[in-house]
């Protein structure tokens, strides 16, 4: 709702308290399971709102909603599988994203909300919240540390994303086995064109 008709620019003109109130309301409306990090500035809050609004628009326009109740169960199943296999760090993140999206390339494309080829910290944090991925629980590292490991010059590009995740000791056959066992709950994830 903030990306149409100059509304994003209007939001930038608001007082910082009004922008934070809008972010809090949007976070509440989306029923995010984890609180987003407190923005360091009004502009960062506007970026978070923009990322949430764009992602929400993608989800609403997609054929199948990504986080229907059975998808929440699927995420819990993925997390349980990670724990049972003793995966941590990049290996755990690789397993979660590949099991969730069928490929790391699709995971990056989905997180690249604005189709810029780069995923900012705000977009990464937003994606993890919307996907209900608790990075610290899954990897044993803070979300900030995982982002820093994946990023180059303050943003994640496809190269840095793939380098971080591809080097992980996660067996592709394990991911395929997990996906096959849970196929009954799988939904096709579509990636609508936001242009």
C-alpha positions as a printed Julia matrix, in Angstrom:
195×3 Matrix{Float64}:
  0.0     0.0     0.0
  2.97    2.34    0.45
  4.44    1.83   -2.99
  1.68    3.37   -5.06
  0.85    6.96   -5.9
  3.86    8.55   -4.26
  2.84    7.23   -0.85
  6.41    6.15   -0.09
  7.65    9.7    -0.67
  4.81   10.98    1.51
  5.9     8.61    4.26
  9.44   10.03    4.07
  7.98   13.46    4.89
  6.3    12.22    8.06
  7.76   12.7    11.53
  9.97    9.8    12.73
  7.42    8.78   15.39
  4.69    8.5    12.76
  6.91    6.34   10.55
  7.78    4.04   13.48
  4.08    3.81   14.4
  3.29    2.82   10.81
  6.03    0.16   10.85
  4.71   -1.22   14.16
  1.16   -1.33   12.8
  2.28   -3.1     9.63
  4.32   -5.58   11.66
  1.26   -6.28   13.83
 -1.08   -6.58   10.83
  1.22   -9.14    9.21
  1.42  -11.1    12.48
  5.15  -11.59   12.14
  6.37  -14.2    14.62
  9.57  -12.31   15.38
 10.03   -8.64   16.02
 11.99   -6.86   13.34
 15.14   -5.07   14.5
 14.59   -1.5    15.62
 15.45    0.76   12.71
 18.45    3.01   13.25
 16.87    5.91   11.38
 13.64    7.13    9.85
 14.95    6.18    6.39
 15.67    2.64    7.54
 12.1     2.42    8.91
 10.79    3.6     5.53
 12.91    0.93    3.81
 11.52   -1.73    6.14
  7.97   -0.62    5.39
  8.72   -0.66    1.68
 10.22   -4.17    1.88
  7.27   -5.47    3.92
  4.77   -3.88    1.56
  6.52   -5.26   -1.53
  6.81   -8.74   -0.07
  3.2    -8.7     1.06
  2.14   -7.64   -2.42
  4.15  -10.54   -3.9
  2.53  -13.0    -1.53
 -0.98  -11.7    -2.12
 -0.55  -11.81   -5.9
  1.03  -15.25   -5.95
 -1.12  -18.22   -6.93
 -0.47  -20.06   -3.68
  0.19  -18.22   -0.46
  3.62  -19.07    0.88
  2.67  -19.24    4.53
 -0.65  -21.0     4.71
 -1.13  -23.07    7.9
  0.38  -26.19    6.34
  3.4   -24.12    5.26
  3.96  -23.11    8.88
  4.0   -26.82    9.75
  6.4   -27.43    6.87
  8.75  -24.81    8.32
  8.6   -26.54   11.72
  9.35  -29.86    9.98
 12.36  -28.32    8.24
 13.66  -26.91   11.52
 13.2   -30.27   13.24
 15.11  -32.0    10.43
 17.97  -29.5    10.83
 18.18  -30.27   14.55
 18.01  -34.03   14.02
 20.85  -33.86   11.5
 22.92  -31.66   13.8
 23.32  -28.96   11.15
 24.57  -25.51   12.17
 25.84  -22.38   10.49
 25.82  -22.21    6.71
 24.9   -25.91    6.41
 21.71  -25.34    8.41
 20.82  -22.21    6.42
 21.47  -24.06    3.16
 19.21  -26.93    4.18
 16.39  -24.61    5.29
 16.42  -22.44    2.17
 16.89  -25.31   -0.3
 14.14  -27.37    1.35
 11.85  -24.35    1.42
 12.4   -23.15   -2.15
 13.7   -26.26   -3.96
 16.88  -24.38   -4.89
 19.17  -21.71   -3.53
 18.72  -19.69   -6.73
 14.96  -19.52   -6.15
 15.54  -18.53   -2.52
 17.74  -15.62   -3.59
 15.31  -14.54   -6.29
 12.48  -14.53   -3.77
 14.44  -12.44   -1.25
 15.46  -10.01   -3.99
 12.11   -8.19   -3.58
 13.04   -5.15   -5.6
 14.78   -7.13   -8.38
 17.96   -5.06   -7.97
 20.29   -8.03   -7.77
 21.09   -7.13   -4.15
 19.41   -8.0    -0.86
 19.81   -5.3     1.79
 19.93   -6.02    5.51
 16.37   -4.72    5.81
 15.17   -7.05    3.03
 17.02  -10.01    4.56
 15.55   -9.35    8.02
 12.1    -8.94    6.5
 12.4   -12.18    4.51
 13.48  -14.16    7.58
 10.57  -12.75    9.61
  7.98  -13.44    6.91
  9.33  -16.95    6.31
  9.3   -17.51   10.08
 12.96  -18.52   10.04
 14.64  -17.94   13.38
 18.21  -17.69   12.13
 19.8   -17.9    15.59
 17.89  -21.06   16.52
 18.67  -22.73   13.21
 22.3   -21.73   12.66
 23.58  -21.0    16.16
 24.67  -17.57   14.88
 22.97  -14.2    15.14
 20.99  -13.02   12.16
 23.38  -10.07   11.89
 26.39  -12.42   11.77
 24.79  -14.59    9.07
 23.97  -11.5     7.02
 27.53  -10.21    7.43
 28.92  -13.58    6.27
 26.71  -13.56    3.18
 27.14   -9.92    2.25
 29.67   -7.87    0.38
 29.74   -4.1     0.84
 26.63   -4.12    3.02
 24.35   -6.14    0.72
 23.99   -9.73   -0.42
 24.38  -10.33   -4.13
 23.74  -13.67   -5.81
 27.45  -14.47   -5.94
 28.06  -13.85   -2.24
 24.84  -15.69   -1.34
 25.8   -18.74   -3.38
 29.42  -18.68   -2.14
 28.31  -18.65    1.5
 25.69  -21.38    1.07
 27.33  -23.56   -1.58
 30.41  -24.08    0.55
 28.28  -25.61    3.3
 28.49  -29.31    3.97
 24.88  -30.1     3.13
 24.19  -33.14    1.02
 21.81  -32.38   -1.84
 20.47  -35.93   -1.57
 19.45  -35.2     2.04
 17.47  -32.17    0.92
 15.84  -34.11   -1.91
 14.98  -36.94    0.5
 13.4   -34.5     2.93
 11.46  -32.78    0.12
 10.22  -36.12   -1.23
  9.04  -37.25    2.23
  7.13  -34.02    2.72
  5.8   -33.64   -0.81
  2.18  -34.02    0.3
  2.45  -30.67    2.06
  4.44  -28.89   -0.62
  2.97  -25.98   -2.48
  4.35  -24.45   -5.59
  5.87  -21.06   -4.86
  5.34  -18.61   -7.64
  7.46  -15.55   -8.13
  5.23  -12.85   -9.57
  6.68  -10.08  -11.67
  6.47   -6.93   -9.53
  7.06   -4.55  -12.45
